Amino acid sequence: MKVPLGWLGELVRLPSPTELADKLTLAGLEVASARAIGVDAPQGLRIDEPSPPWAVDKVLVCKVLRVDPHPDAEKLKLPVVDMGGGIEKVVVTGAPNLKVGDSGQTCVIGLTGSTLLDGHSQTKVYKTLAPTKIRGVLSDAMLCSAYELGLSDDHEGLLFLDEGEGKPGQSATSVLGDVVLEIDILPNMARCLSLVGIAREVAALTGAPLSLPEPKPQATGPELGSAIGVSIPDSSLCSRYRAIALDGVKVGKSPGWMRRRLAAAGMRPISNVVDITNYVMLELGQPLHAFDLDKLEARSGGKPIQIEARPARAGEKIRTLDGQERALEAGLLVIADSQGPIAVAGVMGGAETEVGAETTRILLEGASFDPVAIRRGARALQLHSEASQRFTRGVPAELASMGLDRAAELLIAHAGATLRRGHAEVWPVQTQPKKVRLPHASVERLLGVAPSLEKIREILSALDFLCKPLADGEPGFEVEVPWHRLDIQDGVADLVEDIARLWGHAHIPARLPGGPAPASAPQADLEFEDRVRDTLAGLGLREMISHALSCPEREEAFVGNGAGPAVALANPISPDRCQLRRSLLPGVIEATRNNCRHAETVRLFEVGTAFLTDPTRGPFPREQRRVSLGVAGKRTETHWEDGEQAQPGYIDFFDMKGVVESLLAGLGIQGAKFQQPGTPAPHLHPGRQALLIGPDGEAWGSLGELHPRLARALDIAQPRLILAELELAPIQACSKEIPRVKPVPRFPAALRDIAVVVDNSTSAGELREGILEAGGGLVAACRLFDLFSGKGIAPGKKSIAFALGYQAADKTLSDKEIDQAHRKVEDHLRKRFGAQVRGKDDAPVIV
């Protein structure tokens, strides 16, 4: 929020800008930056839009005595201005709002040597004024626009000061100079989204007295009577609605001081009626809205106007002030008359009842709406305004009448309005002041140290809390919460927070906790996932994190029917983030594809959650922890020694199979195997995929090459992208701790090869499993090194060769023991798989 200190200074006496910024920041209102207008920038603050200060003897107030025509240019004029002390000066100007024959306007003049913004430059550029001849007339000064002074972006004409704003010869700095603080208002400090709210904080921090507005508009118009009725069907959506009527309104420009304050606070001046409602919102924190009363009466057809704060009905529409025709969701909070919605409550008004230049009578609304209902409306219509920002954080119902009175007072003074007697109002439930029991011991318990009771009373009283001693004699207070403190929800904790803020955190000593640190509870799941991460990182993969929100189009190809429908979000942040993901693969594929554009080899993994629907859990999804892997590119990076003819191989299915096998080995899992799926996964190549089957016979996941059709659709440049996705829970259940280091074998291994001919349906994995089973613990190594079919091998058969290593932990094996173990392996393969051992069995030879 932008806070002009000149405005704030009318409500409370201020220290220097730097001291004020320090005090506010330490009290929880962080001053992010400052902007100096015509004065020296405050020290120690980040300056937004740095600008040189106005020279006090060169940028002055002046008064136009007369305007003469330029002798050589129709568009130029020669104003003669009073500089004070009987000094007159002739300047040259082409400003469209100053005409030949004019007089009496109060302006700002920049003399030679003053540094101001260049009004003719497309960008903000400062220039130092120097004497120059303009069409033959010497000009050594310039009458200034609001833009050239840095007050606003308006450079369509000269800046005219209001009557009484400065005297000729007076420094412009003393009249227009200001410092604007940019304050970050946290949600729990929403009471400070107004000048009065910040003034209360400043008064409590400095002890300075407050001087708050006490509006008492004089109602001199006719009685409002029953001409306007108000109703609230659901008080949970609107706790108070109050309306007043004003006649004789003259829509025009608001006074200059108001326009300048609004511009400094970041709002664009529009007209006196609109500016006054915005001014009251910034000053008091109460958003208001003005309706054209004549247009409302025309809609009602001569009958009394009935205003209703209600939920929108299905099919209703409204054209808002920005000219957009908007369909309203059923249940959206609106302000309506007998013909339909005339405003989106707390967000934006309707164009059909808009106040325009021809408006002479207005109906002014002040209300308190449910924050959730306003937030829903602003989000649904993508309309976020200053008003909705305040309503979504809470506006006290008590503020409505004060805001309307202040606006009526300003409209009477600056729009010639006449306030009609009476008002239309519904205030169904008037809450009683909240009272909180605050024992002194509770303050010490929460802070670790406590100020005295007298200091606590002083602090809370400065914040408008009423403190009475506890009736039971316990040291402490019964604290009555002021109406403007909607943030006091947790009682004692909220009060102690205020005490700590104003007492000062420097009074709270820095002290380490006494006693031993509490033992951390074992986190088996997290520790296991760390083992998974460490193992994969040791295999050369890099961890990634993708978004847990997805969309149907992104997941369609990767989720089977068994996953069930996705869990949809009620308020998605965007169409491509409208549901919880059911698979980690889309995120891994996207990251792998993007990284492949910049690297020859990509190896990624993600440990995350897939969200699956579960009828037994109602609306809550079942969260399944998974690990997903993606590898692509060259198996080895190109090296200069390889030569031009060397063609490095590309990662394929067996590389991923090796990664998964190494992961399982690192987790101490034995007995898992790979097998072809009965029904191939549609997102994987039908001939290059496998299921990982655990020792319990259940499928733990799948791995394989991304289907070429999908690879083309996703614009993946690499020849192959290999994927795997595994469920972590069953893997964790079967994992075991393994020694980090194995001793080097003391006794040598004996190497033997075995080649067998088996049916094509027999997998190498099954043969390896049989070899290890028959070896009786003596087979320390079993490596596939040859696979052959064709000439010399019968149709439907294949030849598979393994290199075996026989080794015992306690001795060197003799040849006899090795031969005996090798024969057991051969016999087992013959018996279990019908294998023919090449070189020993009479295998048929096909010529």
mmCIF file of N, CA, C and O in Angstrom, residues 669-673 692-700 734:
data_model
loop_
_atom_site.group_PDB
_atom_site.id
_atom_site.type_symbol
_atom_site.label_atom_id
_atom_site.label_comp_id
_atom_site.label_asym_id
_atom_site.label_seq_id
_atom_site.Cartn_x
_atom_site.Cartn_y
_atom_site.Cartn_z
ATOM 1 N N ILE A 669 17.316 -56.257 -2.217
ATOM 2 C CA ILE A 669 16.159 -57.050 -2.649
ATOM 3 C C ILE A 669 16.635 -58.164 -3.560
ATOM 4 O O ILE A 669 17.356 -57.929 -4.532
ATOM 5 N N GLN A 670 16.206 -59.372 -3.269
ATOM 6 C CA GLN A 670 16.508 -60.540 -4.088
ATOM 7 C C GLN A 670 15.205 -61.220 -4.499
ATOM 8 O O GLN A 670 14.204 -61.147 -3.788
ATOM 9 N N GLY A 671 15.256 -61.911 -5.631
ATOM 10 C CA GLY A 671 14.096 -62.688 -6.069
ATOM 11 C C GLY A 671 13.178 -61.945 -7.008
ATOM 12 O O GLY A 671 12.213 -62.539 -7.501
ATOM 13 N N ALA A 672 13.404 -60.653 -7.276
ATOM 14 C CA ALA A 672 12.582 -59.933 -8.244
ATOM 15 C C ALA A 672 12.984 -60.351 -9.652
ATOM 16 O O ALA A 672 14.136 -60.712 -9.908
ATOM 17 N N LYS A 673 12.047 -60.310 -10.566
ATOM 18 C CA LYS A 673 12.334 -60.726 -11.933
ATOM 19 C C LYS A 673 11.548 -59.859 -12.910
ATOM 20 O O LYS A 673 10.601 -59.150 -12.538
ATOM 21 N N LEU A 692 8.132 -55.452 -13.757
ATOM 22 C CA LEU A 692 8.988 -55.866 -12.655
ATOM 23 C C LEU A 692 8.109 -56.608 -11.654
ATOM 24 O O LEU A 692 7.181 -56.026 -11.091
ATOM 25 N N ILE A 693 8.405 -57.891 -11.479
ATOM 26 C CA ILE A 693 7.620 -58.745 -10.586
ATOM 27 C C ILE A 693 8.423 -58.990 -9.312
ATOM 28 O O ILE A 693 9.579 -59.424 -9.365
ATOM 29 N N GLY A 694 7.808 -58.687 -8.167
ATOM 30 C CA GLY A 694 8.479 -58.876 -6.902
ATOM 31 C C GLY A 694 8.484 -60.323 -6.463
ATOM 32 O O GLY A 694 7.814 -61.183 -7.058
ATOM 33 N N PRO A 695 9.204 -60.637 -5.391
ATOM 34 C CA PRO A 695 9.231 -62.006 -4.863
ATOM 35 C C PRO A 695 7.851 -62.497 -4.435
ATOM 36 O O PRO A 695 7.608 -63.705 -4.386
ATOM 37 N N ASP A 696 6.949 -61.557 -4.146
ATOM 38 C CA ASP A 696 5.594 -61.940 -3.749
ATOM 39 C C ASP A 696 4.700 -62.213 -4.939
ATOM 40 O O ASP A 696 3.518 -62.535 -4.781
ATOM 41 N N GLY A 697 5.227 -62.090 -6.166
ATOM 42 C CA GLY A 697 4.457 -62.356 -7.367
ATOM 43 C C GLY A 697 3.635 -61.179 -7.853
ATOM 44 O O GLY A 697 2.961 -61.282 -8.878
ATOM 45 N N GLU A 698 3.669 -60.066 -7.143
ATOM 46 C CA GLU A 698 2.922 -58.882 -7.537
ATOM 47 C C GLU A 698 3.788 -57.983 -8.425
ATOM 48 O O GLU A 698 5.006 -57.910 -8.260
ATOM 49 N N ALA A 699 3.119 -57.293 -9.365
ATOM 50 C CA ALA A 699 3.822 -56.361 -10.238
ATOM 51 C C ALA A 699 4.145 -55.089 -9.460
ATOM 52 O O ALA A 699 3.266 -54.481 -8.852
ATOM 53 N N TRP A 700 5.426 -54.693 -9.493
ATOM 54 C CA TRP A 700 5.867 -53.490 -8.795
ATOM 55 C C TRP A 700 5.921 -52.276 -9.712
ATOM 56 O O TRP A 700 6.048 -51.161 -9.239
ATOM 57 N N CYS A 734 10.128 -55.225 1.001
ATOM 58 C CA CYS A 734 11.066 -56.326 0.732
ATOM 59 C C CYS A 734 12.528 -55.908 0.868
ATOM 60 O O CYS A 734 13.424 -56.745 0.705
#
